[in-house]
C-alpha positions as a Markdown table, in Angstrom:
| # | Residue | x | y | z |
|---|---|---|---|---|
| 1 | Met | -45.1 | -57.3 | -7.4 |
| 2 | Leu | -47.2 | -54.2 | -8.2 |
| 3 | Ala | -46.7 | -52.9 | -4.6 |
| 4 | Gly | -43.0 | -53.3 | -5.1 |
| 5 | Leu | -43.1 | -51.4 | -8.4 |
| 6 | Phe | -45.2 | -48.6 | -6.8 |
| 7 | Glu | -42.6 | -48.3 | -3.9 |
| 8 | Tyr | -39.8 | -48.2 | -6.5 |
| 9 | Leu | -41.5 | -45.5 | -8.5 |
| 10 | Gln | -42.2 | -43.5 | -5.3 |
| 11 | Gly | -38.6 | -43.9 | -4.2 |
| 12 | Ser | -37.3 | -42.8 | -7.6 |
| 13 | Ala | -39.6 | -39.8 | -7.6 |
| 14 | Thr | -38.3 | -38.9 | -4.1 |
| 15 | Val | -34.7 | -39.3 | -5.4 |
| 16 | Met | -35.5 | -37.0 | -8.3 |
| 17 | Ser | -37.0 | -34.4 | -6.0 |
| 18 | Ile | -34.0 | -34.5 | -3.7 |
| 19 | Leu | -31.7 | -34.2 | -6.7 |
| 20 | Asp | -33.6 | -31.2 | -8.0 |
| 21 | Gln | -33.3 | -29.5 | -4.5 |
| 22 | Phe | -29.6 | -30.4 | -4.4 |
| 23 | Arg | -29.1 | -28.8 | -7.9 |
| 24 | Gly | -31.0 | -25.8 | -6.6 |
| 25 | Leu | -28.3 | -25.2 | -4.0 |
| 26 | Phe | -25.7 | -24.6 | -6.8 |
| 27 | Ser | -27.9 | -22.5 | -9.1 |
| 28 | Ser | -28.7 | -18.8 | -9.4 |
| 29 | Asp | -32.5 | -18.5 | -9.7 |
| 30 | Met | -33.5 | -16.1 | -12.5 |
| 31 | Ala | -36.4 | -13.9 | -13.8 |
| 32 | Ile | -36.7 | -13.4 | -17.5 |
| 33 | Asp | -38.5 | -10.7 | -19.4 |
| 34 | Leu | -38.9 | -12.6 | -22.7 |
| 35 | Gly | -39.9 | -9.6 | -24.8 |
| 36 | Thr | -40.7 | -9.3 | -28.5 |
| 37 | Ala | -37.9 | -6.8 | -29.0 |
| 38 | Asn | -35.5 | -7.4 | -26.1 |
| 39 | Thr | -34.9 | -10.2 | -23.5 |
| 40 | Leu | -33.7 | -9.1 | -20.0 |
| 41 | Val | -32.4 | -11.5 | -17.4 |
| 42 | Tyr | -32.5 | -10.8 | -13.7 |
| 43 | Val | -30.5 | -12.9 | -11.3 |
| 44 | Lys | -31.6 | -13.3 | -7.7 |
| 45 | Gly | -29.5 | -11.1 | -5.4 |
| 46 | Lys | -27.7 | -9.4 | -8.4 |
| 47 | Gly | -30.3 | -7.5 | -10.4 |
| 48 | Ile | -30.5 | -7.2 | -14.2 |
| 49 | Val | -27.3 | -8.8 | -15.6 |
| 50 | Leu | -28.3 | -9.1 | -19.3 |
| 51 | Ser | -30.3 | -7.1 | -21.8 |
| 52 | Glu | -30.1 | -8.2 | -25.4 |
| 53 | Pro | -32.3 | -8.1 | -28.5 |
| 54 | Ser | -34.5 | -11.2 | -29.0 |
| 55 | Val | -32.9 | -12.3 | -32.3 |
| 56 | Val | -31.2 | -15.5 | -33.3 |
| 57 | Ala | -29.0 | -15.9 | -36.5 |
| 58 | Tyr | -28.6 | -19.4 | -38.1 |
| 59 | His | -26.2 | -20.6 | -40.6 |
| 60 | Val | -28.1 | -23.0 | -43.0 |
| 61 | Lys | -26.2 | -25.6 | -44.9 |
| 62 | Asp | -27.8 | -28.6 | -46.7 |
| 63 | Gly | -31.0 | -28.0 | -44.7 |
| 64 | Val | -29.2 | -28.2 | -41.4 |
| 65 | Lys | -29.4 | -25.1 | -39.1 |
| 66 | Lys | -26.5 | -24.1 | -36.8 |
| 67 | Val | -26.7 | -21.2 | -34.4 |
| 68 | Leu | -24.3 | -18.5 | -35.6 |
| 69 | Ala | -25.2 | -15.6 | -33.2 |
| 70 | Val | -27.7 | -14.6 | -30.5 |
| 71 | Gly | -28.7 | -11.2 | -29.2 |
| 72 | Glu | -26.8 | -8.1 | -30.1 |
| 73 | Asp | -24.6 | -9.8 | -32.7 |
| 74 | Ala | -27.6 | -11.4 | -34.4 |
| 75 | Lys | -29.5 | -8.1 | -34.5 |
| 76 | Leu | -26.8 | -6.5 | -36.6 |
| 77 | Met | -27.5 | -9.1 | -39.2 |
| 78 | Leu | -31.2 | -8.4 | -39.5 |
| 79 | Gly | -32.0 | -7.4 | -43.1 |
| 80 | Arg | -28.4 | -7.8 | -44.2 |
| 81 | Thr | -28.0 | -11.6 | -44.4 |
| 82 | Pro | -26.8 | -13.6 | -47.5 |
| 83 | Gly | -28.8 | -16.7 | -48.6 |
| 84 | Ser | -26.9 | -19.1 | -46.2 |
| 85 | Ile | -27.7 | -17.1 | -43.1 |
| 86 | Glu | -31.1 | -16.6 | -41.5 |
| 87 | Ala | -31.8 | -14.0 | -38.8 |
| 88 | Ile | -35.0 | -14.8 | -36.9 |
| 89 | Arg | -37.0 | -13.0 | -34.2 |
| 90 | Pro | -38.7 | -15.9 | -32.3 |
| 91 | Met | -41.1 | -13.7 | -30.4 |
| 92 | Arg | -44.1 | -12.1 | -32.0 |
| 93 | Glu | -46.6 | -10.0 | -30.1 |
| 94 | Gly | -45.3 | -11.1 | -26.8 |
| 95 | Val | -45.5 | -14.8 | -27.3 |
| 96 | Ile | -43.3 | -17.5 | -29.0 |
| 97 | Ala | -43.8 | -17.7 | -32.7 |
| 98 | Asp | -40.8 | -20.0 | -33.4 |
| 99 | Phe | -40.6 | -22.7 | -30.7 |
| 100 | Asp | -37.1 | -24.2 | -31.5 |
| 101 | Thr | -35.5 | -20.8 | -32.1 |
| 102 | Ala | -36.9 | -19.4 | -28.8 |
| 103 | Glu | -35.5 | -22.5 | -26.9 |
| 104 | Glu | -32.0 | -21.9 | -28.5 |
| 105 | Met | -32.2 | -18.2 | -27.5 |
| 106 | Ile | -33.2 | -18.9 | -23.9 |
| 107 | Lys | -30.5 | -21.6 | -23.6 |
| 108 | His | -27.9 | -19.2 | -24.8 |
| 109 | Phe | -28.9 | -16.5 | -22.4 |
| 110 | Ile | -29.1 | -18.9 | -19.4 |
| 111 | Arg | -25.6 | -20.2 | -20.3 |
| 112 | Lys | -24.3 | -16.7 | -20.6 |
| 113 | Val | -25.6 | -15.7 | -17.2 |
| 114 | His | -25.3 | -19.0 | -15.4 |
| 115 | Lys | -21.6 | -19.8 | -15.8 |
| 116 | Arg | -21.6 | -22.7 | -13.4 |
| 117 | Ser | -21.6 | -26.4 | -14.1 |
| 118 | Thr | -24.3 | -28.1 | -16.2 |
| 119 | Phe | -25.2 | -30.0 | -13.0 |
| 120 | Ser | -26.9 | -26.9 | -11.6 |
| 121 | Lys | -30.5 | -26.0 | -12.7 |
| 122 | Pro | -32.0 | -22.6 | -11.9 |
| 123 | Lys | -35.6 | -21.9 | -11.0 |
| 124 | Ile | -36.9 | -19.4 | -13.6 |
| 125 | Ile | -39.9 | -17.0 | -13.5 |
| 126 | Val | -41.0 | -15.6 | -16.9 |
| 127 | Cys | -43.5 | -12.8 | -17.6 |
| 128 | Val | -46.2 | -13.4 | -20.1 |
| 129 | Pro | -48.8 | -11.1 | -21.7 |
| 130 | His | -52.1 | -11.1 | -19.9 |
| 131 | Gly | -53.9 | -12.0 | -23.1 |
| 132 | Ala | -51.7 | -15.1 | -23.8 |
| 133 | Thr | -53.7 | -18.3 | -24.4 |
| 134 | Pro | -53.1 | -21.5 | -22.4 |
| 135 | Val | -51.3 | -23.0 | -25.4 |
| 136 | Glu | -49.0 | -19.9 | -25.7 |
| 137 | Lys | -48.3 | -20.1 | -21.9 |
| 138 | Arg | -47.5 | -23.8 | -22.2 |
| 139 | Ala | -45.1 | -23.1 | -25.1 |
| 140 | Ile | -43.2 | -20.5 | -23.0 |
| 141 | Arg | -43.0 | -22.8 | -20.0 |
| 142 | Gln | -41.9 | -25.8 | -22.1 |
| 143 | Ser | -39.2 | -23.7 | -23.8 |
| 144 | Val | -37.8 | -22.6 | -20.4 |
| 145 | Leu | -37.9 | -26.2 | -19.0 |
| 146 | Ser | -36.2 | -27.6 | -22.1 |
| 147 | Ala | -33.6 | -24.8 | -21.9 |
| 148 | Gly | -32.5 | -26.2 | -18.5 |
| 149 | Ala | -34.7 | -24.8 | -15.7 |
| 150 | Arg | -35.6 | -27.1 | -12.8 |
| 151 | Arg | -38.9 | -25.2 | -12.4 |
| 152 | Ala | -40.7 | -22.6 | -14.5 |
| 153 | Gly | -43.1 | -20.0 | -13.1 |
| 154 | Leu | -45.2 | -17.5 | -15.1 |
| 155 | Ile | -46.3 | -14.0 | -14.0 |
| 156 | Ala | -48.6 | -11.7 | -15.8 |
| 157 | Glu | -46.8 | -8.8 | -17.5 |
| 158 | Pro | -49.0 | -6.0 | -16.0 |
| 159 | Ile | -48.3 | -7.2 | -12.5 |
| 160 | Ala | -44.6 | -7.4 | -13.1 |
| 161 | Ala | -44.6 | -3.9 | -14.8 |
| 162 | Ala | -46.5 | -2.3 | -11.9 |
| 163 | Ile | -44.1 | -3.9 | -9.3 |
| 164 | Gly | -41.1 | -2.8 | -11.3 |
| 165 | Ala | -42.4 | 0.8 | -11.5 |
| 166 | Gly | -42.7 | 0.8 | -7.7 |
| 167 | Met | -46.6 | 1.0 | -7.6 |
| 168 | Pro | -48.2 | 0.0 | -4.3 |
| 169 | Ile | -50.3 | -2.8 | -5.9 |
| 170 | Thr | -50.9 | -4.7 | -2.6 |
| 171 | Asp | -52.9 | -1.8 | -1.2 |
| 172 | Pro | -56.7 | -1.8 | -1.4 |
| 173 | Thr | -56.6 | 1.1 | -3.9 |
| 174 | Gly | -56.8 | 1.2 | -7.7 |
| 175 | Asn | -53.5 | 1.5 | -9.8 |
| 176 | Met | -53.5 | 1.7 | -13.5 |
| 177 | Val | -50.4 | 0.6 | -15.5 |
| 178 | Val | -49.9 | 0.8 | -19.3 |
| 179 | Asp | -47.0 | -1.4 | -20.5 |
| 180 | Ile | -46.1 | -0.7 | -24.1 |
| 181 | Gly | -43.8 | -3.4 | -25.4 |
| 182 | Gly | -42.5 | -4.4 | -28.8 |
| 183 | Gly | -45.5 | -6.5 | -29.7 |
| 184 | Thr | -48.3 | -5.7 | -27.3 |
| 185 | Thr | -49.7 | -3.0 | -25.1 |
| 186 | Glu | -51.0 | -4.2 | -21.7 |
| 187 | Val | -53.5 | -1.9 | -20.0 |
| 188 | Ala | -54.4 | -3.1 | -16.5 |
| 189 | Val | -56.1 | -1.9 | -13.3 |
| 190 | Leu | -54.6 | -3.5 | -10.2 |
| 191 | Ser | -55.7 | -3.7 | -6.6 |
| 192 | Leu | -54.8 | -5.9 | -3.6 |
| 193 | Gly | -51.9 | -7.5 | -5.5 |
| 194 | Asp | -54.0 | -8.8 | -8.4 |
| 195 | Ile | -55.6 | -7.7 | -11.7 |
| 196 | Val | -59.1 | -6.2 | -11.5 |
| 197 | Tyr | -59.3 | -5.5 | -15.3 |
| 198 | Ala | -56.7 | -6.0 | -18.0 |
| 199 | Arg | -56.7 | -5.8 | -21.8 |
| 200 | Ser | -53.9 | -6.7 | -24.1 |
| 201 | Val | -53.9 | -5.1 | -27.6 |
| 202 | Arg | -51.6 | -6.3 | -30.3 |
| 203 | Val | -50.0 | -2.9 | -30.9 |
| 204 | Gly | -46.5 | -1.8 | -29.8 |
| 205 | Gly | -43.1 | -0.8 | -31.0 |
| 206 | Asp | -43.2 | -3.2 | -34.0 |
| 207 | Arg | -46.5 | -1.7 | -35.2 |
| 208 | Met | -45.0 | 1.8 | -34.9 |
| 209 | Asp | -42.0 | 0.7 | -37.0 |
| 210 | Glu | -44.4 | -0.8 | -39.6 |
| 211 | Gly | -46.3 | 2.5 | -39.6 |
| 212 | Ile | -43.2 | 4.5 | -40.4 |
| 213 | Ile | -42.2 | 2.0 | -43.2 |
| 214 | Ser | -45.6 | 2.1 | -44.9 |
| 215 | Tyr | -45.9 | 5.9 | -44.5 |
| 216 | Leu | -42.6 | 6.5 | -46.3 |
| 217 | Arg | -43.4 | 4.0 | -49.0 |
| 218 | Arg | -46.8 | 5.7 | -49.7 |
| 219 | Gln | -45.7 | 9.4 | -49.3 |
| 220 | Gln | -42.1 | 9.4 | -50.3 |
| 221 | Asn | -41.8 | 6.3 | -52.6 |
| 222 | Leu | -38.9 | 5.3 | -50.3 |
| 223 | Leu | -38.4 | 1.7 | -49.0 |
| 224 | Ile | -36.6 | 1.4 | -45.7 |
| 225 | Gly | -35.8 | -1.5 | -43.4 |
| 226 | Glu | -36.9 | -2.3 | -39.9 |
| 227 | Thr | -33.6 | -1.1 | -38.4 |
| 228 | Thr | -33.8 | 2.3 | -40.1 |
| 229 | Ala | -37.5 | 2.6 | -39.0 |
| 230 | Glu | -36.6 | 1.9 | -35.4 |
| 231 | Arg | -33.8 | 4.5 | -35.5 |
| 232 | Val | -36.2 | 7.1 | -36.9 |
| 233 | Lys | -38.7 | 6.2 | -34.1 |
| 234 | Thr | -36.2 | 6.5 | -31.3 |
| 235 | Ser | -34.5 | 9.6 | -32.7 |
| 236 | Ile | -37.4 | 11.9 | -33.7 |
| 237 | Gly | -40.6 | 9.8 | -33.0 |
| 238 | Thr | -43.4 | 11.7 | -31.4 |
| 239 | Ala | -47.1 | 11.0 | -30.5 |
| 240 | Arg | -48.2 | 14.6 | -31.1 |
| 241 | Met | -47.9 | 17.0 | -34.0 |
| 242 | Pro | -45.1 | 19.5 | -33.2 |
| 243 | Asp | -46.3 | 23.0 | -32.4 |
| 244 | Asp | -44.5 | 24.6 | -35.4 |
| 245 | Gly | -46.0 | 22.0 | -37.7 |
| 246 | Arg | -42.5 | 20.6 | -38.6 |
| 247 | Gly | -40.3 | 19.8 | -35.6 |
| 248 | Thr | -36.8 | 18.5 | -35.8 |
| 249 | Ser | -35.6 | 16.4 | -38.8 |
| 250 | Met | -33.1 | 13.8 | -39.7 |
| 251 | Gln | -31.6 | 12.3 | -42.9 |
| 252 | Ile | -32.4 | 8.7 | -43.8 |
| 253 | Arg | -31.4 | 6.4 | -46.6 |
| 254 | Gly | -33.4 | 3.7 | -48.4 |
| 255 | Arg | -34.3 | 2.5 | -51.9 |
| 256 | Asp | -36.3 | 4.7 | -54.3 |
| 257 | Leu | -39.3 | 2.7 | -55.5 |
| 258 | Leu | -39.6 | 4.6 | -58.7 |
| 259 | Asn | -36.2 | 4.0 | -60.2 |
| 260 | Gly | -34.8 | 1.3 | -57.8 |
| 261 | Val | -31.7 | 3.2 | -56.8 |
| 262 | Pro | -30.5 | 4.1 | -53.3 |
| 263 | Lys | -31.7 | 7.6 | -52.1 |
| 264 | Glu | -31.3 | 9.9 | -49.1 |
| 265 | Ile | -34.1 | 12.1 | -47.9 |
| 266 | Glu | -35.0 | 14.3 | -45.0 |
| 267 | Val | -37.9 | 13.3 | -42.7 |
| 268 | Thr | -39.5 | 15.6 | -40.1 |
| 269 | Gln | -41.1 | 15.0 | -36.8 |
| 270 | Ala | -44.4 | 16.1 | -38.2 |
| 271 | Gln | -44.2 | 13.4 | -40.8 |
| 272 | Ile | -43.4 | 10.7 | -38.2 |
| 273 | Ala | -46.2 | 11.9 | -36.0 |
| 274 | Glu | -48.6 | 11.4 | -38.9 |
| 275 | Ala | -47.1 | 7.9 | -39.5 |
| 276 | Leu | -47.6 | 7.0 | -35.9 |
| 277 | Ala | -51.1 | 8.4 | -35.5 |
| 278 | Glu | -52.8 | 5.0 | -35.9 |
| 279 | Pro | -50.9 | 3.0 | -33.3 |
| 280 | Val | -50.9 | 5.9 | -30.8 |
| 281 | Gln | -54.7 | 6.2 | -31.3 |
| 282 | Gln | -55.1 | 2.4 | -30.6 |
| 283 | Ile | -53.1 | 2.8 | -27.3 |
| 284 | Cys | -55.3 | 5.8 | -26.3 |
| 285 | Glu | -58.5 | 3.8 | -27.1 |
| 286 | Ala | -57.3 | 0.8 | -25.0 |
| 287 | Val | -56.7 | 3.2 | -22.0 |
| 288 | Met | -60.2 | 4.8 | -22.5 |
| 289 | Thr | -61.9 | 1.3 | -22.7 |
| 290 | Ala | -60.1 | 0.3 | -19.4 |
| 291 | Leu | -61.2 | 3.5 | -17.7 |
| 292 | Glu | -64.8 | 2.9 | -18.8 |
| 293 | Thr | -64.8 | -0.7 | -17.5 |
| 294 | Thr | -63.1 | 0.1 | -14.2 |
| 295 | Pro | -65.4 | -0.1 | -11.1 |
| 296 | Pro | -66.3 | 3.5 | -9.8 |
| 297 | Asp | -64.3 | 3.3 | -6.5 |
| 298 | Leu | -61.2 | 2.2 | -8.3 |
| 299 | Ala | -61.7 | 4.8 | -11.0 |
| 300 | Ala | -61.8 | 7.5 | -8.3 |
| 301 | Asp | -58.4 | 6.2 | -7.0 |
| 302 | Ile | -56.9 | 6.4 | -10.6 |
| 303 | Val | -58.0 | 10.0 | -10.8 |
| 304 | Asp | -56.0 | 10.7 | -7.6 |
| 305 | Arg | -53.0 | 8.6 | -8.5 |
| 306 | Gly | -52.9 | 8.9 | -12.3 |
| 307 | Val | -51.6 | 6.4 | -14.8 |
| 308 | Met | -48.1 | 4.9 | -15.0 |
| 309 | Leu | -46.5 | 4.2 | -18.4 |
| 310 | Thr | -43.9 | 1.4 | -18.7 |
| 311 | Gly | -42.1 | -0.5 | -21.5 |
| 312 | Gly | -39.9 | 0.8 | -24.3 |
| 313 | Gly | -43.0 | 2.4 | -26.1 |
| 314 | Ala | -43.3 | 4.8 | -23.1 |
| 315 | Leu | -40.2 | 6.5 | -24.3 |
| 316 | Leu | -42.0 | 7.7 | -27.5 |
| 317 | Gly | -41.9 | 11.5 | -27.4 |
| 318 | Asp | -45.0 | 13.3 | -26.0 |
| 319 | Leu | -46.9 | 10.0 | -25.6 |
| 320 | Asp | -47.7 | 11.0 | -22.0 |
| 321 | Leu | -49.1 | 14.4 | -23.3 |
| 322 | Ala | -51.2 | 12.7 | -26.0 |
| 323 | Leu | -52.7 | 10.4 | -23.4 |
| 324 | Arg | -53.3 | 13.3 | -21.0 |
| 325 | Glu | -55.2 | 15.2 | -23.7 |
| 326 | Gln | -57.4 | 12.1 | -24.3 |
| 327 | Thr | -58.1 | 11.0 | -20.7 |
| 328 | Gly | -57.7 | 14.2 | -18.7 |
| 329 | Leu | -55.7 | 12.2 | -16.1 |
| 330 | Ala | -52.2 | 12.7 | -14.8 |
| 331 | Ile | -49.8 | 10.5 | -16.8 |
| 332 | Ser | -46.3 | 9.7 | -15.6 |
| 333 | Val | -43.5 | 7.6 | -17.2 |
| 334 | Ala | -41.7 | 5.1 | -14.9 |
| 335 | Asp | -38.0 | 5.9 | -14.0 |
| 336 | Glu | -36.7 | 2.9 | -16.0 |
| 337 | Pro | -39.5 | 2.1 | -18.4 |
| 338 | Leu | -37.4 | -0.4 | -20.4 |
| 339 | Asn | -36.4 | -2.4 | -17.3 |
| 340 | Cys | -39.7 | -2.3 | -15.3 |
| 341 | Val | -41.0 | -5.7 | -16.3 |
| 342 | Ala | -37.7 | -7.4 | -15.7 |
| 343 | Leu | -37.3 | -5.6 | -12.3 |
| 344 | Gly | -40.9 | -6.6 | -11.3 |
| 345 | Thr | -40.4 | -10.2 | -12.3 |
| 346 | Gly | -37.1 | -10.2 | -10.4 |
| 347 | Lys | -38.8 | -8.8 | -7.3 |
| 348 | Ala | -41.5 | -11.5 | -7.6 |
| 349 | Leu | -38.5 | -14.0 | -7.4 |
| 350 | Glu | -36.9 | -12.2 | -4.4 |
| 351 | Tyr | -40.2 | -11.9 | -2.5 |
| 352 | Glu | -41.8 | -15.1 | -3.7 |
| 353 | Lys | -43.7 | -15.9 | -0.5 |
| 354 | Gln | -45.4 | -12.5 | -0.4 |
| 355 | Leu | -46.3 | -12.6 | -4.2 |
| 356 | Arg | -46.9 | -16.4 | -4.6 |
| 357 | His | -50.5 | -15.7 | -5.6 |
| 358 | Ala | -49.3 | -13.9 | -8.7 |
| 359 | Ile | -46.9 | -16.7 | -9.8 |
| 360 | Asp | -48.3 | -19.6 | -11.7 |
| 361 | Tyr | -46.2 | -22.8 | -11.4 |
| 362 | Asp | -48.9 | -25.2 | -12.7 |
| 363 | Ser | -48.3 | -26.9 | -16.1 |
């Protein structure tokens, strides 16, 4: 009887395996850059087909949540919602902070990209921060599987960023990549297709926005929201004090903390450079620590090749110059810094056999 049961279970497992392979024939395998600020989806053979903010908006009625909007539409609601609507960013510092919301978001993006029948199930590779714990990795994998993937692989963010930036990471030479995302900055030295040294610091675009908000609250008695802070950062944000001590300026609106009424003021680049001094210094220190820890032969290669900046934070004005002053190395910004991680994760999907050592499919 037991032998019969064992044969039945083996048979059913084989049937499930064959069914999964059959489903795979009808699916478009994907690579997802599940970022703190933005989620990008790469489809095998097509490239990046989706880039949307990592935000989900819920309508809450009698304690029951119903998804109202995801991505771009949900981001417009941040900081502007009535009591019945809740806008949530499920990713914090590169990992899932809200499991159920992240699952809903991934499901929405998969459905948006994968317009075939529900019968098909794609294989999905997701990038994760190097410093993610086993529990955080399991949460990401589980969310992707629950969202409809037949198989979920993970790849370390620095490897994906370096591949996306076109760095020759499979060569026996040292390559340094600094990936500045919304929640984390990943500093890594790579050689022979793997990580020799990596450090993940919890500082990125979000910390820069917080720096601008707290600076204006302290210095100008003005309270602004995250959306305004991000606009200031992308418009006039700089990592170095302008040569003329002022730089360009822009008008912003917020609430006056002294009398509680809306107010408009002018902010200058010099003020924003001061506001961003702390997060920029933390990024510089992370790079310096990596250089001090790198084996001498690889350090010599990095002197020759320089350092590559990727991620949205690499677009901060004069950040490459600030790092060059601190390290004395040649610092270059990738061609498409925002897309590097997604492109690298996509290439890992396209050239899976050559890069299988970098992809983790184990649970």
